[in-house]
Structure formats: C-alpha cells, structure tokens
Tab-separated table of C-alpha atoms in Angstrom:
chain	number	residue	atom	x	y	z
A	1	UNK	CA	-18.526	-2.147	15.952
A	2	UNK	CA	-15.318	-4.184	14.815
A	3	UNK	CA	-14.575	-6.068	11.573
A	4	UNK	CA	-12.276	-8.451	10.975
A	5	UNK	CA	-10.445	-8.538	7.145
A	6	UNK	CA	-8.289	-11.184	6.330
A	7	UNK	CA	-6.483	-10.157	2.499
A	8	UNK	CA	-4.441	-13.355	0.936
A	9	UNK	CA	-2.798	-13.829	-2.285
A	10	UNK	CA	-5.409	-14.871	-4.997
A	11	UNK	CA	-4.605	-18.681	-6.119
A	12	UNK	CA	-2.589	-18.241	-9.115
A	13	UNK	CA	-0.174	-16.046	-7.282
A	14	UNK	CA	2.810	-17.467	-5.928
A	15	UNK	CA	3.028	-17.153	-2.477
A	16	UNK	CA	7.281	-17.484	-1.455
A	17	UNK	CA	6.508	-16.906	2.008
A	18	UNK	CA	3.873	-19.213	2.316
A	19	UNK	CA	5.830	-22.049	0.784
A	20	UNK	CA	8.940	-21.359	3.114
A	21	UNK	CA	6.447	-21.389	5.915
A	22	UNK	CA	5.414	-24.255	5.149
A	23	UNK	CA	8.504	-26.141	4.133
A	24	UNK	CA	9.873	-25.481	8.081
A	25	UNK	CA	6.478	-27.045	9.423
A	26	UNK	CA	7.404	-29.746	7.375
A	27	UNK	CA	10.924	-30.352	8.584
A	28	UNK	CA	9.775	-30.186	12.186
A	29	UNK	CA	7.795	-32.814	11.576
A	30	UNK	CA	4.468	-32.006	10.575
A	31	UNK	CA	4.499	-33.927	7.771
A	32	UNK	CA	0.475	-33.257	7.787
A	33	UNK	CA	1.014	-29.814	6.142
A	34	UNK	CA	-0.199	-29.752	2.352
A	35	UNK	CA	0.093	-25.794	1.791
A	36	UNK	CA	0.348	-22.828	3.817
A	37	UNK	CA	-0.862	-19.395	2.544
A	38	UNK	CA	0.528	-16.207	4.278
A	39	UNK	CA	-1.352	-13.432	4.686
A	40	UNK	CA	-2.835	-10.050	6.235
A	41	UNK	CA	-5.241	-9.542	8.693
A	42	UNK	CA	-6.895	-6.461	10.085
A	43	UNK	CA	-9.197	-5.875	12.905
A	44	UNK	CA	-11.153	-2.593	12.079
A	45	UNK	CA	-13.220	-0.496	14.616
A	46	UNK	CA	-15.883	1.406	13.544
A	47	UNK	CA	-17.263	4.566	15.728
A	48	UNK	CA	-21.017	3.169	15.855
A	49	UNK	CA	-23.217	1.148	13.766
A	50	UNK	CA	-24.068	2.223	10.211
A	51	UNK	CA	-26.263	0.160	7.955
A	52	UNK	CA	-23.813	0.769	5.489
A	53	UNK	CA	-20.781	-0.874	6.909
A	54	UNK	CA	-20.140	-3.565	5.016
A	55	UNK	CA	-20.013	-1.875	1.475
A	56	UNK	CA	-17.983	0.964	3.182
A	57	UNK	CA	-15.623	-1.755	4.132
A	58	UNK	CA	-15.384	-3.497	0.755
A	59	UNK	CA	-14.472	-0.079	-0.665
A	60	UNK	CA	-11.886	0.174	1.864
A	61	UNK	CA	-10.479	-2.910	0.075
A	62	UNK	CA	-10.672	-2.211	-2.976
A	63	UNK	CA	-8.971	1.401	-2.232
A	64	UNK	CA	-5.848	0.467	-0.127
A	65	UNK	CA	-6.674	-2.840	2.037
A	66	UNK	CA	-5.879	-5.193	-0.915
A	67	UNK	CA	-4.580	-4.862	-4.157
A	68	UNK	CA	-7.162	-6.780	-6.441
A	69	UNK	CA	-4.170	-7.144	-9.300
A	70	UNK	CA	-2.470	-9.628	-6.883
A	71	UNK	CA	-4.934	-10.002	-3.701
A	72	UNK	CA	-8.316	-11.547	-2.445
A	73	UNK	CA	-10.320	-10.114	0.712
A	74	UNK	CA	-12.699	-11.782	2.845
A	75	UNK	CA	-14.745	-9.177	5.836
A	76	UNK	CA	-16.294	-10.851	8.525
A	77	UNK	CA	-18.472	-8.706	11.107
A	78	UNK	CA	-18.573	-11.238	14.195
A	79	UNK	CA	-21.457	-9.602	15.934
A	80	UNK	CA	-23.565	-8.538	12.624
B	1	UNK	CA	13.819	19.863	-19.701
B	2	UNK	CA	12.337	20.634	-16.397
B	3	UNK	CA	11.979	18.094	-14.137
B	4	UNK	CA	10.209	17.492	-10.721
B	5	UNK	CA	11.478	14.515	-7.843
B	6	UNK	CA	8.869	13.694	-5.820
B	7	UNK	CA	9.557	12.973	-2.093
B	8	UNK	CA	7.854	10.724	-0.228
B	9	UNK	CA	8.461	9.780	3.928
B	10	UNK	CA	11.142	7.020	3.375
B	11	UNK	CA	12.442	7.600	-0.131
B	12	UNK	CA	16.368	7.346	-0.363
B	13	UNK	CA	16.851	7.407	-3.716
B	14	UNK	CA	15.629	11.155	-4.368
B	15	UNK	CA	18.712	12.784	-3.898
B	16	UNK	CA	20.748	10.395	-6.215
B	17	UNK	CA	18.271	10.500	-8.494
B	18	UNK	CA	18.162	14.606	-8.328
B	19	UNK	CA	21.990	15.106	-8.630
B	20	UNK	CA	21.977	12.501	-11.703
B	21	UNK	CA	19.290	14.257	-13.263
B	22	UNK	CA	21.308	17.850	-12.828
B	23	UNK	CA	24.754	15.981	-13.772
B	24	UNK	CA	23.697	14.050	-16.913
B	25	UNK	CA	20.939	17.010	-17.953
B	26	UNK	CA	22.504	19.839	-16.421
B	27	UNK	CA	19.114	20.747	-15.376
B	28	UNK	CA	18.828	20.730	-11.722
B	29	UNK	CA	15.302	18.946	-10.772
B	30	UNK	CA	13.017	21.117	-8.459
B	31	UNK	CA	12.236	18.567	-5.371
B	32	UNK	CA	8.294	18.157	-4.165
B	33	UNK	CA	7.043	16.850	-0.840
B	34	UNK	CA	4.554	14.309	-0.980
B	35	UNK	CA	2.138	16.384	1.170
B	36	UNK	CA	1.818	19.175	-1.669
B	37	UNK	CA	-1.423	19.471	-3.980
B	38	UNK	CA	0.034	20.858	-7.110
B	39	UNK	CA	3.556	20.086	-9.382
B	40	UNK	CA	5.392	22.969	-10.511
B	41	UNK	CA	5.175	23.674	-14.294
B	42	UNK	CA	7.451	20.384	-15.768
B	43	UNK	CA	8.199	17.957	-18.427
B	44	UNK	CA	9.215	14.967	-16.392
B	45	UNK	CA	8.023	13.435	-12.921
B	46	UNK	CA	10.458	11.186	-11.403
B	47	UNK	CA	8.646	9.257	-8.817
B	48	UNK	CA	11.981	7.758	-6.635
B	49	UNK	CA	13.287	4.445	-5.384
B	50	UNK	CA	13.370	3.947	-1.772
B	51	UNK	CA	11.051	2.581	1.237
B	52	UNK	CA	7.896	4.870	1.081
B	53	UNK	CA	5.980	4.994	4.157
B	54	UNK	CA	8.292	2.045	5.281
B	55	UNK	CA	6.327	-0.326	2.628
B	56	UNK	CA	3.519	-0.875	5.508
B	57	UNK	CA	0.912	-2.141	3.767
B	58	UNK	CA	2.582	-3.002	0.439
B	59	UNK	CA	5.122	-1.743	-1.214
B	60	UNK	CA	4.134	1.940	-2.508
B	61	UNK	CA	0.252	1.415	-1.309
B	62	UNK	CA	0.353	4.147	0.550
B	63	UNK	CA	1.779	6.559	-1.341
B	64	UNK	CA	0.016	5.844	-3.983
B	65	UNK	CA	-2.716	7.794	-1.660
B	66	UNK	CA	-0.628	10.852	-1.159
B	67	UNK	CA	-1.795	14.283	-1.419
B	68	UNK	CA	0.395	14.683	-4.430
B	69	UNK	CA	-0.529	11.798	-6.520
B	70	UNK	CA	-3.750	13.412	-7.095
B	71	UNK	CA	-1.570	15.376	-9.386
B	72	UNK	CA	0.560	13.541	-10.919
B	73	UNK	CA	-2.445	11.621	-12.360
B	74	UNK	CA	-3.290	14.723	-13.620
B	75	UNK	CA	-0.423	15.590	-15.108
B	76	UNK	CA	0.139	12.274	-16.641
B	77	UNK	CA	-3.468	12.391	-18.091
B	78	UNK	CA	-2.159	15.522	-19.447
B	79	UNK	CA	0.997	13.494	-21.306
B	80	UNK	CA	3.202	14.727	-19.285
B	81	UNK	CA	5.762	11.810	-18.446
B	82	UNK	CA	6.326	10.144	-15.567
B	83	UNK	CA	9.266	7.853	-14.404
B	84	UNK	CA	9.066	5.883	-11.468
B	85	UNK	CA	12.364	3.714	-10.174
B	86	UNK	CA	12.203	1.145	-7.536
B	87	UNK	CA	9.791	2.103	-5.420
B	88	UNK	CA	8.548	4.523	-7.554
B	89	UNK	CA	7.733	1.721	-9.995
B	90	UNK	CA	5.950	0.104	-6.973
B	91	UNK	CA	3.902	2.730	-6.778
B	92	UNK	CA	2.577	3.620	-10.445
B	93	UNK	CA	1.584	0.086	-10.118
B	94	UNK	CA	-0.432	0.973	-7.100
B	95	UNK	CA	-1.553	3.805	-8.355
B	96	UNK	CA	-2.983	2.075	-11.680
B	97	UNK	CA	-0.780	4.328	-14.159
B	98	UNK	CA	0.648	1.242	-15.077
B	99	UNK	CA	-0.677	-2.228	-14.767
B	100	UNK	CA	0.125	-5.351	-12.777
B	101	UNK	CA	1.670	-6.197	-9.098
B	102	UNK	CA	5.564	-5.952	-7.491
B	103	UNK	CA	5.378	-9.030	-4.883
B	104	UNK	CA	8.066	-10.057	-2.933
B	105	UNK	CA	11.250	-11.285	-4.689
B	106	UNK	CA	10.505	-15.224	-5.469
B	107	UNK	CA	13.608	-16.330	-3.640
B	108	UNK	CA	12.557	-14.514	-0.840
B	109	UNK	CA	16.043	-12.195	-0.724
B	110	UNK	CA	16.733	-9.197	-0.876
B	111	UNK	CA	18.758	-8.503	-4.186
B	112	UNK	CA	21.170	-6.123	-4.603
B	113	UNK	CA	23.447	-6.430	-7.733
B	114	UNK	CA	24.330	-4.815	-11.253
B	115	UNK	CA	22.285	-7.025	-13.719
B	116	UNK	CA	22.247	-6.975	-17.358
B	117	UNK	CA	19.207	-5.812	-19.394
B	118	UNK	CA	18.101	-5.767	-22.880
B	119	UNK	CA	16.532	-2.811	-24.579
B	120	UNK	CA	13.519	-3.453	-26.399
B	121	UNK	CA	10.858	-1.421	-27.672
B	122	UNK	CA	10.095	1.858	-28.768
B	123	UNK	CA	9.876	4.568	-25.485
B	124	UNK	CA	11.286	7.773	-25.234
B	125	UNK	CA	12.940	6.677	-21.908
B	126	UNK	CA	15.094	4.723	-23.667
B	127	UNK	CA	16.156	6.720	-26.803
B	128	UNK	CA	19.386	6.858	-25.941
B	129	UNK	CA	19.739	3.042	-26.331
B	130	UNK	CA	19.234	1.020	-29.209
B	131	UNK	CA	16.340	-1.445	-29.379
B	132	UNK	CA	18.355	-4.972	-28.586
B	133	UNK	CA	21.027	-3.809	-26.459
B	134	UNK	CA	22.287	-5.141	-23.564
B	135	UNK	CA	22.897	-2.444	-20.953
B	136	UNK	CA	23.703	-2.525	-16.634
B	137	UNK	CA	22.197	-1.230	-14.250
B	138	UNK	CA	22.199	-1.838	-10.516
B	139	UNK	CA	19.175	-3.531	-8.516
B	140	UNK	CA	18.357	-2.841	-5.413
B	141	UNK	CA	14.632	-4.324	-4.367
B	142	UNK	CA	12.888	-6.812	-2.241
B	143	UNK	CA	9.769	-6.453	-3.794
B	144	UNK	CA	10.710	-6.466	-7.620
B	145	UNK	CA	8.700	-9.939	-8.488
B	146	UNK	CA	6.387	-8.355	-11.273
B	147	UNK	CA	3.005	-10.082	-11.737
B	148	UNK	CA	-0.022	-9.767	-13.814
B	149	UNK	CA	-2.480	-11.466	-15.028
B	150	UNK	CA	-2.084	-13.815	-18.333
B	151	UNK	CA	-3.856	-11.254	-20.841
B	152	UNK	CA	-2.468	-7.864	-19.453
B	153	UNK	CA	1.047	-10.089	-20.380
B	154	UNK	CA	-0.086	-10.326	-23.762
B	155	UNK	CA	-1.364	-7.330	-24.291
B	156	UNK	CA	1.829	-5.590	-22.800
B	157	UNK	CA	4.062	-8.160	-24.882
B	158	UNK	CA	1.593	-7.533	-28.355
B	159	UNK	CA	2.070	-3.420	-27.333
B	160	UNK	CA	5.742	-3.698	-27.104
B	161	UNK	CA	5.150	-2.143	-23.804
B	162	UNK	CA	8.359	-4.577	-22.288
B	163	UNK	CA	10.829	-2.176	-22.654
B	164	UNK	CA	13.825	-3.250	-20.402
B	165	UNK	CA	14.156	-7.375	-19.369
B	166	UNK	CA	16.425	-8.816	-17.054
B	167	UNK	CA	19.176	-11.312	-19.424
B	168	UNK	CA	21.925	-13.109	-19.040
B	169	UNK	CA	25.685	-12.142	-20.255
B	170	UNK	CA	24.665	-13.423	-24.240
B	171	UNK	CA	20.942	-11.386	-24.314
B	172	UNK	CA	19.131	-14.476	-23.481
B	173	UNK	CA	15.584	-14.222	-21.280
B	174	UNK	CA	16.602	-16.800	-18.712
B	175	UNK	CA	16.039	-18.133	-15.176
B	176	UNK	CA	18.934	-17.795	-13.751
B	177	UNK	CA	19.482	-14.220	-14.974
B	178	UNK	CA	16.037	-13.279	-13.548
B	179	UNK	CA	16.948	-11.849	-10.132
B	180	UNK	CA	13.197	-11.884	-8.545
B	181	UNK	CA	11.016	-14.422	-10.483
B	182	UNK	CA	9.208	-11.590	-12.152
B	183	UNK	CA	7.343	-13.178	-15.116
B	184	UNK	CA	8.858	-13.113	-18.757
B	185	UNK	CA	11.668	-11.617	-16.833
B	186	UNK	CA	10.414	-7.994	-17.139
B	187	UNK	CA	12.561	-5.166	-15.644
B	188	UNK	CA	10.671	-2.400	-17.448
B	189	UNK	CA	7.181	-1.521	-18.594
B	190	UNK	CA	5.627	1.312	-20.357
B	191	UNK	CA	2.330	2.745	-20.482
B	192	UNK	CA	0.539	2.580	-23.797
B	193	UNK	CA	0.858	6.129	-24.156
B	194	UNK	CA	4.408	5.750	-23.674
B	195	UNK	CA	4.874	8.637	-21.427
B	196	UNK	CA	4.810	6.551	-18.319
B	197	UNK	CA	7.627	4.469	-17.466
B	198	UNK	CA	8.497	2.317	-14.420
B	199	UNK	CA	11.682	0.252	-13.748
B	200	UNK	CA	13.143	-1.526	-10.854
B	201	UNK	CA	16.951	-1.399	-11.684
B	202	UNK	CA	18.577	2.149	-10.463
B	203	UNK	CA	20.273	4.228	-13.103
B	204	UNK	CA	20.995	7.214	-10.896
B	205	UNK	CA	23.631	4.527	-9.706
B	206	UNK	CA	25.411	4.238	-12.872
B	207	UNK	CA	26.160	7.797	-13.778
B	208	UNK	CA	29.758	7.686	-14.233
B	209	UNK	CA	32.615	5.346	-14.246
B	210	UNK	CA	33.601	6.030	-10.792
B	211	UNK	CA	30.381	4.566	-9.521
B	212	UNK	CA	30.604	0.921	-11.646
B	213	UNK	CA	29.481	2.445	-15.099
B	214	UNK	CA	28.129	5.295	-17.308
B	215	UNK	CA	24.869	3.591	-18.832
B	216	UNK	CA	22.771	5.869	-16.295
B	217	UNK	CA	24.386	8.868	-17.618
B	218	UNK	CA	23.418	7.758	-21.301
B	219	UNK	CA	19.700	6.824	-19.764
B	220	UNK	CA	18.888	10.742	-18.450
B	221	UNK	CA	21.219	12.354	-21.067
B	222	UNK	CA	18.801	10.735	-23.424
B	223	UNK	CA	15.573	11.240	-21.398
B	224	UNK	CA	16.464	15.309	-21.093
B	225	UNK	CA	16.894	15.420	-25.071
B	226	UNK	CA	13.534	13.432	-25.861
B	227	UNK	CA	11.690	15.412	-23.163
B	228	UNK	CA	12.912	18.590	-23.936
C-alpha cells in the first residue's frame, strides 16, 4: 500500500522560501498569488496492508518525517 | 579534560575542531564514528559543524538517529557535557537535548562571515569570557535561523539560558547585526542543566591570530579548565 505525506511549516513560522516563491509568480504576472507555502512531500510504500498503518505512519512523523518544533504533517492513504 | 569528536557522514568541521581542542587544551580529542554504540570514558562531547548526512531531510535530522546518539543522550543524562557547533547545534536541536528549530537563514543566503557576539549568562562554556563581552567568531551556516515557540523564548530568556547573541560593533541586539533572522538574535543556547551547549558561530576557526583571531583559543582554553 502507498501513503502520501505532505510536512509544511506550521503558520507562525516564517517560510523565506515560500515568500521568494511567491514573489517571482508575482513578477511574472500572476498577480492572483496571495501566499505560497513550500514544502515536503513523501510518497511511502508499505510491504502489505496492516490495520495499523496509519498510527505507524504518524509515528514516523513525529520521529524523523517532521519536526513538530517547526513543522505540521498531513498523511493521506489514497486507496484506504 | 578528555574529550570525544563525534563524526558523522558529511561533517567537515571535526578535524578543525579536534586540532583546536589538542592546541588550545593540549589534550588531543579521541575521534568517534557515528556508527559506534558506546563513547569512550570523557568529560566533553563535541558534536561538529559540517553537512551531516548532506542535511537530507533537515538539517541534523538524521543524525540525530545515529547509532551513537543513543549515547550521547546517555551520557548527557549522566551530566556529562556536550557541545555541539554548527551542525552539531542543528542536531541537539533535533535530538531534543536542547529546545527549538534551525530553519533556513531568513534572507535565504548562505552566510559566511566573522560576526560579533555578546557573552551573557552563566555556562561553563563560556568561563573564559566575561558575562557582557563582545567577542568574534566566524559563521558559517545556511540553516542558522533559530526558532521556537513564544514561551520556550521566555523561559530560555527568564533561565538565562541565551548565552551568546549575535550584536552589532557597540553590543546592541539589532537587525542588521543578526546574520539569519534567528529570533532575539540568539547565537547560543544552553540547556538548563548547563552542561549542554549549542552554537552556530565556529570557534575552532579563531584559534590563533594567524587565522583572523584568538577568541577560539580563549573559548576551549576555558572549556578544558572548567571541564577538567
């Protein structure tokens, strides 16, 4: 089975790279662009399906995927 | 004082570090591969600057998983003490030993520079300095933006745990002297213990006149005799 993990910056963070990001969309001309956040994602592959999965991959976070001090995660399991 | 340099895949500053510590101490430091499960009998663990595991990940994440950082947690439990420069400051972070976050530098550079710093505290890392001085040491980081949350700030500032901040030429905390946005311009923290110390600038770099300055030389000089 696969998961997907995105990790970003929690809100209160600043984020350089996401504002330089987004200050070169602007000045090609999408003007549109309000705020761009930069950050990490992983696609995970699990050898078969175990019922625990999903609190095996939160612990994954919290161990080394993201650093809660300065990070947020989301998991998503597309074919849970 | 007996002192071990850890060596991780991608540190660079472990042999400066090792030939300041044997210059300034005149105690040559036993070197330890990341990969070992025990420290040789010490009084000092110098975790060095550099670009552990190529800072995949984050900065000092994954060494903060080595097979040797299983002891050095021990041994700092123990109150044995534990200096970490650069990237070894990256990775007591990681490691929880000491609290809070190195992100990227806010202006998005690398930064590479002597900068002034102002003593502060009490720690005996910095005995050989006296509490309000200005000293120099080099930087040498993209990733030296420290960040924590609003109450581990006060409790560090309330502790006296800000031992080294990065100043402009009169002493002053300032913007424009802060090289990588890191908040309340810390350079330096402490654990509350006191016995845990990380720093971003380098003073292996500043061990004698013929390398910019001597202020390194008075840092592990000092370390060796408060150690000992």
């Amino acid at each position: 089975m696969k998961a997907i993990v995105h990790v970003v910056l929690k809100k209160d963070v600043l984020d350089p790279q996401g504002k330089a990001v987004e200050a070169a969309l602007r000045t090609l001309g999408f003007g549109e662009v309000a705020e761009v956040r930069q950050g990490k994602f992983f696609e995970i592959t699990l050898d078969g399906h175990r019922d625990d999965a999903s609190a095996r991959l939160d612990r994954m976070c919290e161990e080394l995927l993201a650093n809660p001090v300065i990070e947020d995660y989301r998991i998503t399991i597309p074919d849970a | 004082m007996k002192a071990v340099v850890v060596v991780f895949p991608g540190s660079n500053c472990d042999r400066d570090v090792a030939v300041a510590l044997a210059r300034c101490t005149g105690c040559a430091p036993t070197l330890v591969w990341h990969g070992a499960t025990s420290l040789p009998p010490c009084d000092l663990v110098v975790l060095p600057g550099g670009f552990s595991y190529g800072d995949y990940l984050r900065a000092g994440a994954i060494a903060a998983h080595s097979p040797i950082m299983r002891s050095v947690r021990e041994a700092a439990a123990r109150g044995i003490a534990v200096l970490g420069i650069c990237n070894g400051f990256q990775i007591l972070t990681e490691t929880g030993l000491l609290p809070g976050a190195l992100v990227r530098n806010a202006g998005l550079r690398f930064v590479c520079r002597p900068v002034d710093l102002r003593v502060e505290g009490d720690s005996p890392f910095l005995a050989g300095f006296t509490p309000g001085e200005c000293i120099r040491f080099p930087v040498a980081h993209m990733e030296g933006n420290y960040q924590t949350d609003p109450e581990t700030l006060a409790g560090l500032e309330a502790e006296g745990r800000i031992v080294l901040r990065y100043v402009d030429a009169e002493g002053g905390v300032t913007e424009a002297a802060n090289p990588n946005g890191s908040v309340a311009g810390i350079a330096g923290i402490t654990s509350a213990s006191r016995r845990i110390f990380g720093l971003m600038p380098h003073p292996e770099r500043v061990i004698g006149d013929e390398l910019g300055g001597s202020d390194g030389r008075r840092f592990f000089a000092a370390v060796a005799d408060a150690l000992a």
